[in-house]
Amino acid sequence: MSPMSIFRALLLFGAWLIAGLSVHAQTTRLVVPYPAGGATDSYARQLADELTKRGLQTIVENRPGASGMIAADYVARSKPDGLTLLVGSNSTLVNNAVLFAKMSYDPFKDFVPVAHFGYQPQVLIARANAPFGTIGEYVTYAKANPGKINRASVGSGSITNLCLALLDRAAGIQTTHVPYTGEAPMIQAMLGEQVDVYMGSIAQALPYIQSGKLRALAVFDQVRLDQFPNVPTLKESGYDIDALAWFGFVASAGTPPATVNRLNRLINEVLVTDTFSAKALQLGWIRRTGSADEFGRFIAKENDLWAPLIREMGLAKSM
């Protein structure tokens, strides 16, 4: 090959490399605070696929651990350009600020809301050979065996822990909390009989319940679920506890409003389609839509609900 041919080849390679780096630099990352394979991760990947089809190159990045604080801190410190979004939740955007004495981010100052995208109806699930098969039997067993029931959650600040802690208080029982990094590890712990119960999404648990490996005891929602028509809500069982495991996107503080509005519009375009709604239901999700400002007001309302309750339970700054 002549020197000129080599030079031209190098120029073409350089142009290709620069173009590739440019595309990568413009990729939007959805940062999930849980391991791959869980309900939240699956939902985020569905959203990423649909956003990519609409011209917003999008990938999912998993950063699990520390009740979501590893992922939240990462996004809080990211460049405010709208290319790095946190899949935020009750725990990362509300509860952690009350529960933990030391935090590396401020959920109310370090983020701007982008879009509320849905919630997961939660179910209290037990291992198949647990010594209880209903919510009534669960309470009776717990009263007779204080601290013996091991209950799993996806983190101390998560709704999956706080709701069962509320149930402990309401029923006058004592159980032992065991945190995990995500729902998939919790299910494996259940199957291995390392824990007895957990509160989680219907999508992840459904195959195991249908196969008889796990049992559904109660639904933490206003109505019974189609997948479990014979499983009562917690309110039907005499406990006035209702909570949503909600999720939405936030970006680092300082992200331009025009960027936030563009992302919100694209995300909502996906959420309102019948095709995506059907996929969401299959994954155990109920979609939510709305403006960035509406999501911000929703977060504030959730803080007004849960922060006093966490303090009342004696859990504030306990971790």
PDB file of C-alpha atoms in Angstrom:
ATOM      1  CA  MET A   1       0.000   0.000   0.000  1.00  0.00           C
ATOM      2  CA  SER A   2       1.321   3.438  -0.941  1.00  0.00           C
ATOM      3  CA  PRO A   3       1.959   6.120   1.697  1.00  0.00           C
ATOM      4  CA  MET A   4      -0.994   8.124   0.301  1.00  0.00           C
ATOM      5  CA  SER A   5      -3.323   5.103   0.598  1.00  0.00           C
ATOM      6  CA  ILE A   6      -2.217   4.570   4.193  1.00  0.00           C
ATOM      7  CA  PHE A   7      -2.810   8.263   4.931  1.00  0.00           C
ATOM      8  CA  ARG A   8      -6.314   8.122   3.458  1.00  0.00           C
ATOM      9  CA  ALA A   9      -7.098   4.965   5.411  1.00  0.00           C
ATOM     10  CA  LEU A  10      -5.985   6.644   8.628  1.00  0.00           C
ATOM     11  CA  LEU A  11      -8.153   9.671   7.844  1.00  0.00           C
ATOM     12  CA  LEU A  12     -11.190   7.438   7.262  1.00  0.00           C
ATOM     13  CA  PHE A  13     -10.528   5.529  10.480  1.00  0.00           C
ATOM     14  CA  GLY A  14     -10.190   8.761  12.429  1.00  0.00           C
ATOM     15  CA  ALA A  15     -13.454  10.095  11.022  1.00  0.00           C
ATOM     16  CA  TRP A  16     -15.219   6.813  11.905  1.00  0.00           C
ATOM     17  CA  LEU A  17     -13.807   6.883  15.445  1.00  0.00           C
ATOM     18  CA  ILE A  18     -14.836  10.499  16.023  1.00  0.00           C
ATOM     19  CA  ALA A  19     -18.325   9.796  14.706  1.00  0.00           C
ATOM     20  CA  GLY A  20     -18.622   6.787  16.989  1.00  0.00           C
ATOM     21  CA  LEU A  21     -17.486   8.772  20.003  1.00  0.00           C
ATOM     22  CA  SER A  22     -19.944  11.538  19.130  1.00  0.00           C
ATOM     23  CA  VAL A  23     -22.848   9.087  18.983  1.00  0.00           C
ATOM     24  CA  HIS A  24     -21.782   7.517  22.303  1.00  0.00           C
ATOM     25  CA  ALA A  25     -21.494  10.940  23.908  1.00  0.00           C
ATOM     26  CA  GLN A  26     -25.105  11.663  22.935  1.00  0.00           C
ATOM     27  CA  THR A  27     -26.464   8.414  24.370  1.00  0.00           C
ATOM     28  CA  THR A  28     -28.988   8.866  27.177  1.00  0.00           C
ATOM     29  CA  ARG A  29     -28.404   6.562  30.142  1.00  0.00           C
ATOM     30  CA  LEU A  30     -31.185   5.380  32.427  1.00  0.00           C
ATOM     31  CA  VAL A  31     -29.455   4.557  35.705  1.00  0.00           C
ATOM     32  CA  VAL A  32     -31.274   1.786  37.590  1.00  0.00           C
ATOM     33  CA  PRO A  33     -30.462   1.356  41.327  1.00  0.00           C
ATOM     34  CA  TYR A  34     -31.062  -2.412  41.149  1.00  0.00           C
ATOM     35  CA  PRO A  35     -29.387  -5.393  39.463  1.00  0.00           C
ATOM     36  CA  ALA A  36     -30.351  -6.505  35.977  1.00  0.00           C
ATOM     37  CA  GLY A  37     -33.274  -8.883  35.739  1.00  0.00           C
ATOM     38  CA  GLY A  38     -35.684  -7.281  38.194  1.00  0.00           C
ATOM     39  CA  ALA A  39     -39.032  -5.659  37.468  1.00  0.00           C
ATOM     40  CA  THR A  40     -37.676  -2.094  37.479  1.00  0.00           C
ATOM     41  CA  ASP A  41     -34.765  -3.008  35.246  1.00  0.00           C
ATOM     42  CA  SER A  42     -37.090  -4.761  32.769  1.00  0.00           C
ATOM     43  CA  TYR A  43     -39.436  -1.792  32.636  1.00  0.00           C
ATOM     44  CA  ALA A  44     -36.548   0.646  32.131  1.00  0.00           C
ATOM     45  CA  ARG A  45     -35.246  -1.474  29.262  1.00  0.00           C
ATOM     46  CA  GLN A  46     -38.653  -1.434  27.579  1.00  0.00           C
ATOM     47  CA  LEU A  47     -38.695   2.348  27.867  1.00  0.00           C
ATOM     48  CA  ALA A  48     -35.132   2.577  26.549  1.00  0.00           C
ATOM     49  CA  ASP A  49     -36.029   0.491  23.499  1.00  0.00           C
ATOM     50  CA  GLU A  50     -39.056   2.658  22.699  1.00  0.00           C
ATOM     51  CA  LEU A  51     -37.159   5.917  23.208  1.00  0.00           C
ATOM     52  CA  THR A  52     -34.395   4.684  20.905  1.00  0.00           C
ATOM     53  CA  LYS A  53     -37.007   3.943  18.227  1.00  0.00           C
ATOM     54  CA  ARG A  54     -38.077   7.592  18.512  1.00  0.00           C
ATOM     55  CA  GLY A  55     -34.566   8.866  17.887  1.00  0.00           C
ATOM     56  CA  LEU A  56     -33.324   9.229  21.483  1.00  0.00           C
ATOM     57  CA  GLN A  57     -30.466   6.718  21.681  1.00  0.00           C
ATOM     58  CA  THR A  58     -30.983   5.226  25.140  1.00  0.00           C
ATOM     59  CA  ILE A  59     -29.334   2.503  27.237  1.00  0.00           C
ATOM     60  CA  VAL A  60     -29.810   1.150  30.765  1.00  0.00           C
ATOM     61  CA  GLU A  61     -27.007   1.210  33.308  1.00  0.00           C
ATOM     62  CA  ASN A  62     -27.322  -0.773  36.566  1.00  0.00           C
ATOM     63  CA  ARG A  63     -25.739   0.629  39.737  1.00  0.00           C
ATOM     64  CA  PRO A  64     -27.282  -1.307  42.638  1.00  0.00           C
ATOM     65  CA  GLY A  65     -26.685  -1.054  46.371  1.00  0.00           C
ATOM     66  CA  ALA A  66     -27.057   1.106  49.490  1.00  0.00           C
ATOM     67  CA  SER A  67     -30.839   1.562  49.191  1.00  0.00           C
ATOM     68  CA  GLY A  68     -30.373   3.192  45.797  1.00  0.00           C
ATOM     69  CA  MET A  69     -27.859   5.761  47.027  1.00  0.00           C
ATOM     70  CA  ILE A  70     -24.998   4.557  44.816  1.00  0.00           C
ATOM     71  CA  ALA A  71     -27.033   5.232  41.683  1.00  0.00           C
ATOM     72  CA  ALA A  72     -28.533   8.450  43.042  1.00  0.00           C
ATOM     73  CA  ASP A  73     -25.154   9.890  43.997  1.00  0.00           C
ATOM     74  CA  TYR A  74     -23.773   8.990  40.561  1.00  0.00           C
ATOM     75  CA  VAL A  75     -26.577  10.844  38.771  1.00  0.00           C
ATOM     76  CA  ALA A  76     -26.472  13.797  41.171  1.00  0.00           C
ATOM     77  CA  ARG A  77     -22.790  14.307  40.262  1.00  0.00           C
ATOM     78  CA  SER A  78     -23.325  13.872  36.528  1.00  0.00           C
ATOM     79  CA  LYS A  79     -23.171  16.711  34.012  1.00  0.00           C
ATOM     80  CA  PRO A  80     -26.535  18.575  33.879  1.00  0.00           C
ATOM     81  CA  ASP A  81     -27.144  17.881  30.214  1.00  0.00           C
ATOM     82  CA  GLY A  82     -30.080  15.470  30.407  1.00  0.00           C
ATOM     83  CA  LEU A  83     -28.012  12.505  29.208  1.00  0.00           C
ATOM     84  CA  THR A  84     -27.947  10.757  32.601  1.00  0.00           C
ATOM     85  CA  LEU A  85     -31.290  10.054  34.272  1.00  0.00           C
ATOM     86  CA  LEU A  86     -31.938   8.327  37.571  1.00  0.00           C
ATOM     87  CA  VAL A  87     -34.761   5.817  37.801  1.00  0.00           C
ATOM     88  CA  GLY A  88     -35.874   7.392  41.067  1.00  0.00           C
ATOM     89  CA  SER A  89     -38.309   5.963  43.598  1.00  0.00           C
ATOM     90  CA  ASN A  90     -39.845   6.398  47.038  1.00  0.00           C
ATOM     91  CA  SER A  91     -36.560   5.440  48.645  1.00  0.00           C
ATOM     92  CA  THR A  92     -34.074   7.494  46.628  1.00  0.00           C
ATOM     93  CA  LEU A  93     -36.193  10.643  46.309  1.00  0.00           C
ATOM     94  CA  VAL A  94     -38.030  10.726  49.663  1.00  0.00           C
ATOM     95  CA  ASN A  95     -37.383   8.126  52.339  1.00  0.00           C
ATOM     96  CA  ASN A  96     -33.583   7.969  52.361  1.00  0.00           C
ATOM     97  CA  ALA A  97     -33.355  11.621  53.385  1.00  0.00           C
ATOM     98  CA  VAL A  98     -35.244  10.824  56.590  1.00  0.00           C
ATOM     99  CA  LEU A  99     -33.787   7.385  57.306  1.00  0.00           C
ATOM    100  CA  PHE A 100     -30.066   7.984  56.857  1.00  0.00           C
ATOM    101  CA  ALA A 101     -27.923  10.256  59.018  1.00  0.00           C
ATOM    102  CA  LYS A 102     -25.244  10.601  56.331  1.00  0.00           C
ATOM    103  CA  MET A 103     -26.013  10.956  52.662  1.00  0.00           C
ATOM    104  CA  SER A 104     -23.803  11.988  49.761  1.00  0.00           C
ATOM    105  CA  TYR A 105     -26.667  13.664  47.892  1.00  0.00           C
ATOM    106  CA  ASP A 106     -29.703  15.816  48.682  1.00  0.00           C
ATOM    107  CA  PRO A 107     -32.797  14.477  46.890  1.00  0.00           C
ATOM    108  CA  PHE A 108     -34.501  17.874  47.040  1.00  0.00           C
ATOM    109  CA  LYS A 109     -31.584  20.016  45.850  1.00  0.00           C
ATOM    110  CA  ASP A 110     -29.476  17.796  43.615  1.00  0.00           C
ATOM    111  CA  PHE A 111     -32.169  16.729  41.119  1.00  0.00           C
ATOM    112  CA  VAL A 112     -34.833  18.155  38.852  1.00  0.00           C
ATOM    113  CA  PRO A 113     -37.932  16.037  38.109  1.00  0.00           C
ATOM    114  CA  VAL A 114     -38.298  14.867  34.518  1.00  0.00           C
ATOM    115  CA  ALA A 115     -41.194  12.401  34.277  1.00  0.00           C
ATOM    116  CA  HIS A 116     -43.328  10.153  36.453  1.00  0.00           C
ATOM    117  CA  PHE A 117     -43.605   6.881  34.540  1.00  0.00           C
ATOM    118  CA  GLY A 118     -45.421   4.334  36.694  1.00  0.00           C
ATOM    119  CA  TYR A 119     -45.847   2.213  39.779  1.00  0.00           C
ATOM    120  CA  GLN A 120     -45.739  -1.453  40.682  1.00  0.00           C
ATOM    121  CA  PRO A 121     -48.632  -2.992  42.616  1.00  0.00           C
ATOM    122  CA  GLN A 122     -46.981  -4.783  45.527  1.00  0.00           C
ATOM    123  CA  VAL A 123     -47.811  -8.195  46.961  1.00  0.00           C
ATOM    124  CA  LEU A 124     -46.792  -9.815  50.249  1.00  0.00           C
ATOM    125  CA  ILE A 125     -45.243 -13.115  49.169  1.00  0.00           C
ATOM    126  CA  ALA A 126     -44.208 -16.123  51.253  1.00  0.00           C
ATOM    127  CA  ARG A 127     -42.144 -19.200  50.484  1.00  0.00           C
ATOM    128  CA  ALA A 128     -44.330 -22.182  49.665  1.00  0.00           C
ATOM    129  CA  ASN A 129     -43.417 -24.216  52.740  1.00  0.00           C
ATOM    130  CA  ALA A 130     -43.744 -21.353  55.210  1.00  0.00           C
ATOM    131  CA  PRO A 131     -45.858 -22.201  58.302  1.00  0.00           C
ATOM    132  CA  PHE A 132     -48.546 -19.738  57.153  1.00  0.00           C
ATOM    133  CA  GLY A 133     -50.638 -19.468  54.008  1.00  0.00           C
ATOM    134  CA  THR A 134     -52.765 -16.362  54.646  1.00  0.00           C
ATOM    135  CA  ILE A 135     -52.185 -12.919  56.082  1.00  0.00           C
ATOM    136  CA  GLY A 136     -54.110 -13.942  59.209  1.00  0.00           C
ATOM    137  CA  GLU A 137     -51.901 -16.986  59.717  1.00  0.00           C
ATOM    138  CA  TYR A 138     -48.822 -14.825  59.111  1.00  0.00           C
ATOM    139  CA  VAL A 139     -49.777 -12.472  61.940  1.00  0.00           C
ATOM    140  CA  THR A 140     -50.695 -15.339  64.263  1.00  0.00           C
ATOM    141  CA  TYR A 141     -47.371 -17.097  63.639  1.00  0.00           C
ATOM    142  CA  ALA A 142     -45.396 -13.873  64.087  1.00  0.00           C
ATOM    143  CA  LYS A 143     -47.068 -13.179  67.424  1.00  0.00           C
ATOM    144  CA  ALA A 144     -46.221 -16.673  68.636  1.00  0.00           C
ATOM    145  CA  ASN A 145     -42.634 -16.450  67.311  1.00  0.00           C
ATOM    146  CA  PRO A 146     -41.286 -12.868  67.767  1.00  0.00           C
ATOM    147  CA  GLY A 147     -38.408 -12.091  65.410  1.00  0.00           C
ATOM    148  CA  LYS A 148     -38.411 -15.537  63.807  1.00  0.00           C
ATOM    149  CA  ILE A 149     -39.867 -14.438  60.464  1.00  0.00           C
ATOM    150  CA  ASN A 150     -37.145 -13.095  58.149  1.00  0.00           C
ATOM    151  CA  ARG A 151     -38.560 -10.582  55.683  1.00  0.00           C
ATOM    152  CA  ALA A 152     -36.603  -9.332  52.691  1.00  0.00           C
ATOM    153  CA  SER A 153     -36.683  -5.938  50.992  1.00  0.00           C
ATOM    154  CA  VAL A 154     -34.732  -4.028  48.349  1.00  0.00           C
ATOM    155  CA  GLY A 155     -33.345  -1.655  50.976  1.00  0.00           C
ATOM    156  CA  SER A 156     -34.105   0.018  54.272  1.00  0.00           C
ATOM    157  CA  GLY A 157     -35.522   3.126  52.620  1.00  0.00           C
ATOM    158  CA  SER A 158     -37.701   1.230  50.183  1.00  0.00           C
ATOM    159  CA  ILE A 159     -41.442   0.918  50.347  1.00  0.00           C
ATOM    160  CA  THR A 160     -40.910  -2.848  50.459  1.00  0.00           C
ATOM    161  CA  ASN A 161     -39.368  -2.435  53.905  1.00  0.00           C
ATOM    162  CA  LEU A 162     -41.414   0.438  55.302  1.00  0.00           C
ATOM    163  CA  CYS A 163     -44.810  -1.080  54.518  1.00  0.00           C
ATOM    164  CA  LEU A 164     -43.938  -4.322  56.254  1.00  0.00           C
ATOM    165  CA  ALA A 165     -42.511  -2.346  59.171  1.00  0.00           C
ATOM    166  CA  LEU A 166     -45.870  -0.555  59.314  1.00  0.00           C
ATOM    167  CA  LEU A 167     -47.642  -3.910  59.266  1.00  0.00           C
ATOM    168  CA  ASP A 168     -45.433  -5.052  62.151  1.00  0.00           C
ATOM    169  CA  ARG A 169     -46.552  -2.050  64.159  1.00  0.00           C
ATOM    170  CA  ALA A 170     -50.222  -2.257  63.172  1.00  0.00           C
ATOM    171  CA  ALA A 171     -50.435  -5.995  63.938  1.00  0.00           C
ATOM    172  CA  GLY A 172     -48.299  -5.849  67.054  1.00  0.00           C
ATOM    173  CA  ILE A 173     -45.696  -8.265  65.725  1.00  0.00           C
ATOM    174  CA  GLN A 174     -41.918  -8.370  65.378  1.00  0.00           C
ATOM    175  CA  THR A 175     -40.102  -9.613  62.276  1.00  0.00           C
ATOM    176  CA  THR A 176     -36.460  -9.442  61.191  1.00  0.00           C
ATOM    177  CA  HIS A 177     -35.551  -7.257  58.217  1.00  0.00           C
ATOM    178  CA  VAL A 178     -32.997  -8.593  55.694  1.00  0.00           C
ATOM    179  CA  PRO A 179     -32.052  -6.113  52.896  1.00  0.00           C
ATOM    180  CA  TYR A 180     -31.090  -7.190  49.372  1.00  0.00           C
ATOM    181  CA  THR A 181     -29.905  -5.255  46.322  1.00  0.00           C
ATOM    182  CA  GLY A 182     -32.895  -6.177  44.156  1.00  0.00           C
ATOM    183  CA  GLU A 183     -35.938  -8.350  43.638  1.00  0.00           C
ATOM    184  CA  ALA A 184     -34.188 -11.119  41.715  1.00  0.00           C
ATOM    185  CA  PRO A 185     -31.768 -11.817  44.611  1.00  0.00           C
ATOM    186  CA  MET A 186     -34.717 -11.741  47.032  1.00  0.00           C
ATOM    187  CA  ILE A 187     -36.572 -14.400  45.080  1.00  0.00           C
ATOM    188  CA  GLN A 188     -33.504 -16.613  45.032  1.00  0.00           C
ATOM    189  CA  ALA A 189     -33.194 -16.166  48.804  1.00  0.00           C
ATOM    190  CA  MET A 190     -36.849 -17.161  49.149  1.00  0.00           C
ATOM    191  CA  LEU A 191     -36.368 -20.270  47.037  1.00  0.00           C
ATOM    192  CA  GLY A 192     -33.306 -21.128  49.106  1.00  0.00           C
ATOM    193  CA  GLU A 193     -35.351 -20.677  52.322  1.00  0.00           C
ATOM    194  CA  GLN A 194     -32.995 -17.984  53.605  1.00  0.00           C
ATOM    195  CA  VAL A 195     -35.959 -15.631  54.095  1.00  0.00           C
ATOM    196  CA  ASP A 196     -39.649 -16.272  54.696  1.00  0.00           C
ATOM    197  CA  VAL A 197     -41.497 -13.357  53.080  1.00  0.00           C
ATOM    198  CA  TYR A 198     -40.958 -10.285  50.976  1.00  0.00           C
ATOM    199  CA  MET A 199     -43.062  -7.579  49.376  1.00  0.00           C
ATOM    200  CA  GLY A 200     -42.521  -7.318  45.651  1.00  0.00           C
ATOM    201  CA  SER A 201     -43.948  -6.863  42.188  1.00  0.00           C
ATOM    202  CA  ILE A 202     -46.402  -9.252  40.582  1.00  0.00           C
ATOM    203  CA  ALA A 203     -44.387  -9.765  37.410  1.00  0.00           C
ATOM    204  CA  GLN A 204     -41.319 -11.262  39.062  1.00  0.00           C
ATOM    205  CA  ALA A 205     -43.254 -13.465  41.478  1.00  0.00           C
ATOM    206  CA  LEU A 206     -46.059 -14.652  39.193  1.00  0.00           C
ATOM    207  CA  PRO A 207     -44.261 -17.623  37.550  1.00  0.00           C
ATOM    208  CA  TYR A 208     -43.146 -18.903  40.954  1.00  0.00           C
ATOM    209  CA  ILE A 209     -46.617 -18.508  42.449  1.00  0.00           C
ATOM    210  CA  GLN A 210     -48.187 -20.281  39.492  1.00  0.00           C
ATOM    211  CA  SER A 211     -45.704 -23.143  39.856  1.00  0.00           C
ATOM    212  CA  GLY A 212     -46.404 -23.413  43.588  1.00  0.00           C
ATOM    213  CA  LYS A 213     -42.924 -22.363  44.708  1.00  0.00           C
ATOM    214  CA  LEU A 214     -44.173 -19.138  46.311  1.00  0.00           C
ATOM    215  CA  ARG A 215     -47.484 -17.960  47.826  1.00  0.00           C
ATOM    216  CA  ALA A 216     -49.284 -14.609  47.617  1.00  0.00           C
ATOM    217  CA  LEU A 217     -50.696 -13.523  51.000  1.00  0.00           C
ATOM    218  CA  ALA A 218     -51.997  -9.976  50.487  1.00  0.00           C
ATOM    219  CA  VAL A 219     -52.079  -7.101  47.992  1.00  0.00           C
ATOM    220  CA  PHE A 220     -50.827  -3.628  48.966  1.00  0.00           C
ATOM    221  CA  ASP A 221     -53.175  -1.702  46.682  1.00  0.00           C
ATOM    222  CA  GLN A 222     -56.725  -0.342  46.622  1.00  0.00           C
ATOM    223  CA  VAL A 223     -58.122  -3.306  44.691  1.00  0.00           C
ATOM    224  CA  ARG A 224     -57.393  -6.977  44.177  1.00  0.00           C
ATOM    225  CA  LEU A 225     -55.228  -7.864  41.206  1.00  0.00           C
ATOM    226  CA  ASP A 226     -56.447  -9.765  38.164  1.00  0.00           C
ATOM    227  CA  GLN A 227     -53.520 -12.154  38.487  1.00  0.00           C
ATOM    228  CA  PHE A 228     -54.531 -13.034  42.078  1.00  0.00           C
ATOM    229  CA  PRO A 229     -58.330 -12.627  42.282  1.00  0.00           C
ATOM    230  CA  ASN A 230     -58.562 -14.697  45.467  1.00  0.00           C
ATOM    231  CA  VAL A 231     -55.822 -12.796  47.314  1.00  0.00           C
ATOM    232  CA  PRO A 232     -57.278 -10.017  49.515  1.00  0.00           C
ATOM    233  CA  THR A 233     -55.957  -6.495  49.842  1.00  0.00           C
ATOM    234  CA  LEU A 234     -54.359  -5.615  53.140  1.00  0.00           C
ATOM    235  CA  LYS A 235     -57.285  -3.290  53.887  1.00  0.00           C
ATOM    236  CA  GLU A 236     -59.714  -6.163  53.390  1.00  0.00           C
ATOM    237  CA  SER A 237     -57.678  -8.059  55.969  1.00  0.00           C
ATOM    238  CA  GLY A 238     -58.166  -5.312  58.548  1.00  0.00           C
ATOM    239  CA  TYR A 239     -54.997  -3.232  58.137  1.00  0.00           C
ATOM    240  CA  ASP A 240     -55.323   0.306  56.794  1.00  0.00           C
ATOM    241  CA  ILE A 241     -52.042   0.297  54.888  1.00  0.00           C
ATOM    242  CA  ASP A 242     -51.853   1.304  51.257  1.00  0.00           C
ATOM    243  CA  ALA A 243     -48.737   2.386  49.419  1.00  0.00           C
ATOM    244  CA  LEU A 244     -47.382   2.533  45.901  1.00  0.00           C
ATOM    245  CA  ALA A 245     -43.901   1.555  44.787  1.00  0.00           C
ATOM    246  CA  TRP A 246     -43.672   4.475  42.379  1.00  0.00           C
ATOM    247  CA  PHE A 247     -40.893   5.423  39.986  1.00  0.00           C
ATOM    248  CA  GLY A 248     -39.910   8.316  37.768  1.00  0.00           C
ATOM    249  CA  PHE A 249     -36.952   9.956  36.077  1.00  0.00           C
ATOM    250  CA  VAL A 250     -34.914  12.789  37.562  1.00  0.00           C
ATOM    251  CA  ALA A 251     -31.837  14.545  36.178  1.00  0.00           C
ATOM    252  CA  SER A 252     -29.039  16.403  37.935  1.00  0.00           C
ATOM    253  CA  ALA A 253     -29.819  19.907  39.155  1.00  0.00           C
ATOM    254  CA  GLY A 254     -29.116  22.584  36.591  1.00  0.00           C
ATOM    255  CA  THR A 255     -30.377  20.607  33.625  1.00  0.00           C
ATOM    256  CA  PRO A 256     -31.933  23.220  31.286  1.00  0.00           C
ATOM    257  CA  PRO A 257     -35.768  23.387  31.357  1.00  0.00           C
ATOM    258  CA  ALA A 258     -35.883  22.991  27.584  1.00  0.00           C
ATOM    259  CA  THR A 259     -33.985  19.698  27.894  1.00  0.00           C
ATOM    260  CA  VAL A 260     -36.272  18.511  30.694  1.00  0.00           C
ATOM    261  CA  ASN A 261     -39.378  19.365  28.668  1.00  0.00           C
ATOM    262  CA  ARG A 262     -38.036  17.583  25.577  1.00  0.00           C
ATOM    263  CA  LEU A 263     -37.322  14.425  27.605  1.00  0.00           C
ATOM    264  CA  ASN A 264     -40.710  14.608  29.307  1.00  0.00           C
ATOM    265  CA  ARG A 265     -42.479  14.900  25.964  1.00  0.00           C
ATOM    266  CA  LEU A 266     -40.632  11.916  24.463  1.00  0.00           C
ATOM    267  CA  ILE A 267     -41.205   9.740  27.537  1.00  0.00           C
ATOM    268  CA  ASN A 268     -44.911  10.557  27.623  1.00  0.00           C
ATOM    269  CA  GLU A 269     -45.222   9.811  23.919  1.00  0.00           C
ATOM    270  CA  VAL A 270     -44.081   6.277  24.731  1.00  0.00           C
ATOM    271  CA  LEU A 271     -46.235   5.882  27.844  1.00  0.00           C
ATOM    272  CA  VAL A 272     -49.536   6.787  26.184  1.00  0.00           C
ATOM    273  CA  THR A 273     -49.305   4.191  23.419  1.00  0.00           C
ATOM    274  CA  ASP A 274     -51.535   1.132  23.784  1.00  0.00           C
ATOM    275  CA  THR A 275     -48.667  -1.150  22.813  1.00  0.00           C
ATOM    276  CA  PHE A 276     -46.438   0.077  25.599  1.00  0.00           C
ATOM    277  CA  SER A 277     -49.291   0.017  28.124  1.00  0.00           C
ATOM    278  CA  ALA A 278     -49.876  -3.659  27.319  1.00  0.00           C
ATOM    279  CA  LYS A 279     -46.175  -4.421  27.735  1.00  0.00           C
ATOM    280  CA  ALA A 280     -46.168  -2.533  31.046  1.00  0.00           C
ATOM    281  CA  LEU A 281     -49.039  -4.621  32.392  1.00  0.00           C
ATOM    282  CA  GLN A 282     -47.237  -7.803  31.400  1.00  0.00           C
ATOM    283  CA  LEU A 283     -44.268  -6.621  33.458  1.00  0.00           C
ATOM    284  CA  GLY A 284     -46.511  -5.826  36.433  1.00  0.00           C
ATOM    285  CA  TRP A 285     -46.561  -2.040  36.000  1.00  0.00           C
ATOM    286  CA  ILE A 286     -49.280   0.606  35.910  1.00  0.00           C
ATOM    287  CA  ARG A 287     -48.122   3.501  33.753  1.00  0.00           C
ATOM    288  CA  ARG A 288     -48.256   7.115  34.922  1.00  0.00           C
ATOM    289  CA  THR A 289     -47.967  10.230  32.761  1.00  0.00           C
ATOM    290  CA  GLY A 290     -47.775  13.970  33.325  1.00  0.00           C
ATOM    291  CA  SER A 291     -45.513  16.995  33.181  1.00  0.00           C
ATOM    292  CA  ALA A 292     -42.219  17.426  34.996  1.00  0.00           C
ATOM    293  CA  ASP A 293     -43.845  19.956  37.332  1.00  0.00           C
ATOM    294  CA  GLU A 294     -46.622  17.491  38.166  1.00  0.00           C
ATOM    295  CA  PHE A 295     -44.037  14.879  39.048  1.00  0.00           C
ATOM    296  CA  GLY A 296     -42.280  17.407  41.277  1.00  0.00           C
ATOM    297  CA  ARG A 297     -45.514  18.112  43.135  1.00  0.00           C
ATOM    298  CA  PHE A 298     -46.136  14.374  43.493  1.00  0.00           C
ATOM    299  CA  ILE A 299     -42.694  13.886  45.091  1.00  0.00           C
ATOM    300  CA  ALA A 300     -43.401  16.732  47.511  1.00  0.00           C
ATOM    301  CA  LYS A 301     -46.734  15.162  48.449  1.00  0.00           C
ATOM    302  CA  GLU A 302     -45.087  11.793  49.062  1.00  0.00           C
ATOM    303  CA  ASN A 303     -42.509  13.480  51.286  1.00  0.00           C
ATOM    304  CA  ASP A 304     -45.301  15.099  53.304  1.00  0.00           C
ATOM    305  CA  LEU A 305     -46.843  11.643  53.748  1.00  0.00           C
ATOM    306  CA  TRP A 306     -43.843   9.448  54.506  1.00  0.00           C
ATOM    307  CA  ALA A 307     -41.351  11.701  56.308  1.00  0.00           C
ATOM    308  CA  PRO A 308     -43.586  12.269  59.377  1.00  0.00           C
ATOM    309  CA  LEU A 309     -44.570   8.605  59.379  1.00  0.00           C
ATOM    310  CA  ILE A 310     -40.953   7.433  59.365  1.00  0.00           C
ATOM    311  CA  ARG A 311     -40.207   9.760  62.263  1.00  0.00           C
ATOM    312  CA  GLU A 312     -43.281   8.525  64.109  1.00  0.00           C
ATOM    313  CA  MET A 313     -42.072   4.943  63.660  1.00  0.00           C
ATOM    314  CA  GLY A 314     -38.785   5.900  65.302  1.00  0.00           C
ATOM    315  CA  LEU A 315     -36.765   5.157  62.163  1.00  0.00           C
ATOM    316  CA  ALA A 316     -35.541   8.671  61.346  1.00  0.00           C
ATOM    317  CA  LYS A 317     -31.756   8.970  61.039  1.00  0.00           C
ATOM    318  CA  SER A 318     -31.430   5.442  62.360  1.00  0.00           C
ATOM    319  CA  MET A 319     -29.062   4.210  59.653  1.00  0.00           C
TER     320      MET A 319
END
